[in-house]
Amino acid sequence: MYIPTLDDMLAARTRIAPHVHVTPVLTSRFINELTGAELFFKCENLQKAGAFKARGASNAVFGLTDEQAARGVATHSSGNHGSCLAYAAGRRGIPCTVVMPRTAPQAKKDAVRGYGARVVECEPSTTSREAVFAEVVAETGAEFVHPYNDWRVIAGQATCSAELIEQVAGLDAVVAPIGGGGMVSGTCLTLSNLAPKTRVFAAEPLNADDAARSFRAGHIIADDAPETVADGLKVPLKELTWHFVQNHVADVLTATEDEIVEAMKLIWKRMKIVMEPSSAVPLATIIKNRDIFAGQRVGIIITGGNVDLDRLPWM
Amino acid sequence: MYIPTLDDMLAARTRIAPHVHVTPVLTSRFINELTGAELFFKCENLQKAGAFKARGASNAVFGLTDEQAARGVATHSSGNHGSCLAYAAGRRGIPCTVVMPRTAPQAKKDAVRGYGARVVECEPSTTSREAVFAEVVAETGAEFVHPYNDWRVIAGQATCSAELIEQVAGLDAVVAPIGGGGMVSGTCLTLSNLAPKTRVFAAEPLNADDAARSFRAGHIIADDAPETVADGLKVPLKELTWHFVQNHVADVLTATEDEIVEAMKLIWKRMKIVMEPSSAVPLATIIKNRDIFAGQRVGIIITGGNVDLDRLPWM
């Protein structure tokens, strides 16, 4: 297992610069007063393809040799990684196949196709997904880019907090949502090297708290199909992301479904940005853990903005 | 009638700089491809208090002598001007009274009070509003800051396009929503002086097209209580804003209710920002007037982001 290094992040930053935005950092006096902390929201919802995953996907795609690239890339994802890989492959002009459950929302399939990639449907089960995905790879020879358990992807996600610490000096902490742990791992990679005094917290829905339980148990615990409004955070840790969580995360904090939706609405209302329920989990945990964050300068990763406007959680 | 000048805008810019944001300009490749134009969205929804009106209100409030300021400011508004005047008065620490119909949404009243101002309710009629407002002024001696027919307010709004042309070079046109015409007047003031080749278009709901009809008729036409989803754009032109519209606007374009809501949803979905129906009118008119804007570099003023998340127009 190769653990990505600071040099990998620096190389990723140069490699992906033409293909991703340096996203803005927003603040809200109202939310600062509410939490007693000084919060800096790193807006990856304004990233290309609407999510931080454009970083890792671009790093993987543009790091391929021409020979590899000619065979294309493939992944399985019903979320942002699929559309972000499609985006990156489209930028390089190479084939991309995304295996998605046939039950995935039409909008998600349309997004992948909108970037010029191919959607191959599977049944909504791990067995079917793995079988269909194996067929795709056998048929195309495509390079598999895992949504998070991939050092190239983690090195790409790590560029986000490299920007953040240039945009905001003296952060005491950064809080990022955790699902599979790609963003948290990237954050750990960058901050442990470039800002070792800045603590990294992972924020997770209580309904899908496998990372919190893993963290306390000292080994990976994977849940089977947890249900949460923060649908980007259902997937379990894997070896590579567990390495970073285990070694560099200060704590994994959780929030209830109601707390997540309330924090989401607060951000929409006060900050005027469209973001996913997953992205609201950090603020939800900061609001309920005033003792940890009050008086501190805290970065929050707003991970993505791809939400179904016809099915908002408060509708 | 005093017509504000470029010097008034420049003085406003210095005066309000500590109290307002230099708002970001966002772009969307998808929307560019859809319209055939290169669009630059000036995000005043991310402005202090959630609307460009923080500029004009701050200019009026911070331009008062200490003696005037001690008596406070007052206005009548059920929209963004009320909360923005309350915001500016709060920054200066002076009294502010906003006369609002008792039927105005509770959230609007709460916003004004949230900034420390006083709400005085009137009946939802012009007669009642004028009577109650006269009482407030007689009682307090407060300085009246009109929502748009006020040279200090227009000079403040004019700072928005001064930023925009520094942020984006070579604009062929700027499109701004028009209600009373404060933003359009400020845009005309700045561009006619600093970028005379950049044409100014006003965008208006067809359901409240009094500015379009005024423009064609050559005199002010005021509608009585038009109904539109773009609730910030119901008010009529007044002498001062008519001066700018008549002399500097290239055209007033209109869009239907459906076109406005569709453009609004498109911006939310693609650009990940929360903005008001009023702010979607420019894009709606650009989509339907491809012949005017295709191939051009076009600035769009996203005027505000204060929308009731529980009553979105597509719910």
mmCIF file of N, CA, C and O in Angstrom, chain A residues 174-176 178 184 199-204 211-212 215-216 245 248-254 289 292-293:
data_model
loop_
_atom_site.group_PDB
_atom_site.id
_atom_site.type_symbol
_atom_site.label_atom_id
_atom_site.label_comp_id
_atom_site.label_asym_id
_atom_site.label_seq_id
_atom_site.Cartn_x
_atom_site.Cartn_y
_atom_site.Cartn_z
ATOM 1 N N VAL A 174 -9.448 22.292 11.240
ATOM 2 C CA VAL A 174 -10.235 22.135 10.018
ATOM 3 C C VAL A 174 -11.194 20.974 10.253
ATOM 4 O O VAL A 174 -10.793 19.926 10.784
ATOM 5 N N VAL A 175 -12.461 21.179 9.885
ATOM 6 C CA VAL A 175 -13.463 20.129 10.036
ATOM 7 C C VAL A 175 -13.979 19.755 8.646
ATOM 8 O O VAL A 175 -14.434 20.623 7.901
ATOM 9 N N ALA A 176 -13.892 18.480 8.317
ATOM 10 C CA ALA A 176 -14.358 17.994 7.012
ATOM 11 C C ALA A 176 -15.303 16.815 7.226
ATOM 12 O O ALA A 176 -15.131 16.035 8.162
ATOM 13 N N ILE A 178 -16.842 13.133 6.733
ATOM 14 C CA ILE A 178 -16.184 11.858 6.428
ATOM 15 C C ILE A 178 -17.192 10.808 5.987
ATOM 16 O O ILE A 178 -18.211 10.581 6.626
ATOM 17 N N VAL A 184 -10.909 13.802 4.078
ATOM 18 C CA VAL A 184 -10.237 13.860 5.384
ATOM 19 C C VAL A 184 -8.785 13.402 5.240
ATOM 20 O O VAL A 184 -7.865 14.024 5.804
ATOM 21 N N ARG A 199 -5.480 21.221 13.943
ATOM 22 C CA ARG A 199 -6.059 19.897 14.169
ATOM 23 C C ARG A 199 -7.117 19.567 13.118
ATOM 24 O O ARG A 199 -7.840 20.448 12.668
ATOM 25 N N VAL A 200 -7.185 18.314 12.746
ATOM 26 C CA VAL A 200 -8.172 17.872 11.752
ATOM 27 C C VAL A 200 -9.273 17.080 12.459
ATOM 28 O O VAL A 200 -8.998 16.096 13.157
ATOM 29 N N PHE A 201 -10.528 17.548 12.286
ATOM 30 C CA PHE A 201 -11.676 16.819 12.808
ATOM 31 C C PHE A 201 -12.486 16.272 11.642
ATOM 32 O O PHE A 201 -12.643 16.942 10.623
ATOM 33 N N ALA A 202 -12.991 15.051 11.818
ATOM 34 C CA ALA A 202 -13.907 14.476 10.835
ATOM 35 C C ALA A 202 -15.325 14.578 11.389
ATOM 36 O O ALA A 202 -15.541 14.386 12.591
ATOM 37 N N ALA A 203 -16.278 14.888 10.516
ATOM 38 C CA ALA A 203 -17.675 15.057 10.947
ATOM 39 C C ALA A 203 -18.557 14.065 10.195
ATOM 40 O O ALA A 203 -18.473 13.952 8.971
ATOM 41 N N GLU A 204 -19.401 13.391 10.930
ATOM 42 C CA GLU A 204 -20.118 12.243 10.375
ATOM 43 C C GLU A 204 -21.573 12.205 10.857
ATOM 44 O O GLU A 204 -21.855 12.574 11.993
ATOM 45 N N ALA A 211 -17.169 5.575 10.862
ATOM 46 C CA ALA A 211 -15.820 6.123 11.049
ATOM 47 C C ALA A 211 -15.585 6.465 12.517
ATOM 48 O O ALA A 211 -14.492 6.213 13.060
ATOM 49 N N ALA A 212 -16.604 7.005 13.184
ATOM 50 C CA ALA A 212 -16.471 7.330 14.616
ATOM 51 C C ALA A 212 -16.223 6.054 15.417
ATOM 52 O O ALA A 212 -15.350 6.010 16.297
ATOM 53 N N PHE A 215 -12.754 4.738 14.680
ATOM 54 C CA PHE A 215 -11.762 5.569 15.362
ATOM 55 C C PHE A 215 -11.604 5.134 16.821
ATOM 56 O O PHE A 215 -10.500 4.998 17.336
ATOM 57 N N ARG A 216 -12.737 4.868 17.498
ATOM 58 C CA ARG A 216 -12.677 4.479 18.904
ATOM 59 C C ARG A 216 -12.202 3.027 19.053
ATOM 60 O O ARG A 216 -11.493 2.690 20.000
ATOM 61 N N VAL A 245 -6.842 8.557 8.951
ATOM 62 C CA VAL A 245 -7.775 8.800 10.061
ATOM 63 C C VAL A 245 -7.140 8.367 11.378
ATOM 64 O O VAL A 245 -7.149 9.094 12.378
ATOM 65 N N HIS A 248 -3.834 10.796 12.094
ATOM 66 C CA HIS A 248 -3.807 12.261 12.075
ATOM 67 C C HIS A 248 -5.090 12.953 12.504
ATOM 68 O O HIS A 248 -5.085 14.170 12.652
ATOM 69 N N VAL A 249 -6.180 12.224 12.652
ATOM 70 C CA VAL A 249 -7.442 12.892 13.000
ATOM 71 C C VAL A 249 -7.524 13.089 14.515
ATOM 72 O O VAL A 249 -7.219 12.177 15.289
ATOM 73 N N ALA A 250 -7.931 14.300 14.942
ATOM 74 C CA ALA A 250 -8.044 14.594 16.375
ATOM 75 C C ALA A 250 -9.264 13.907 16.979
ATOM 76 O O ALA A 250 -9.202 13.375 18.088
ATOM 77 N N ASP A 251 -10.372 13.925 16.232
ATOM 78 C CA ASP A 251 -11.577 13.244 16.722
ATOM 79 C C ASP A 251 -12.576 13.131 15.568
ATOM 80 O O ASP A 251 -12.496 13.877 14.595
ATOM 81 N N VAL A 252 -13.497 12.181 15.702
ATOM 82 C CA VAL A 252 -14.608 12.066 14.747
ATOM 83 C C VAL A 252 -15.873 12.440 15.509
ATOM 84 O O VAL A 252 -16.226 11.780 16.496
ATOM 85 N N LEU A 253 -16.528 13.511 15.061
ATOM 86 C CA LEU A 253 -17.719 14.026 15.745
ATOM 87 C C LEU A 253 -18.959 13.671 14.935
ATOM 88 O O LEU A 253 -18.900 13.578 13.708
ATOM 89 N N THR A 254 -20.078 13.510 15.616
ATOM 90 C CA THR A 254 -21.293 13.110 14.903
ATOM 91 C C THR A 254 -22.436 14.097 15.129
ATOM 92 O O THR A 254 -22.447 14.851 16.104
ATOM 93 N N ASN A 289 -20.688 21.257 19.636
ATOM 94 C CA ASN A 289 -19.447 21.065 20.400
ATOM 95 C C ASN A 289 -18.751 22.404 20.648
ATOM 96 O O ASN A 289 -17.579 22.582 20.349
ATOM 97 N N ILE A 292 -15.311 22.653 22.242
ATOM 98 C CA ILE A 292 -14.096 22.352 21.469
ATOM 99 C C ILE A 292 -13.675 23.550 20.619
ATOM 100 O O ILE A 292 -12.491 23.862 20.524
ATOM 101 N N PHE A 293 -14.645 24.251 20.010
ATOM 102 C CA PHE A 293 -14.294 25.198 18.941
ATOM 103 C C PHE A 293 -14.415 26.684 19.318
ATOM 104 O O PHE A 293 -13.893 27.529 18.595
#
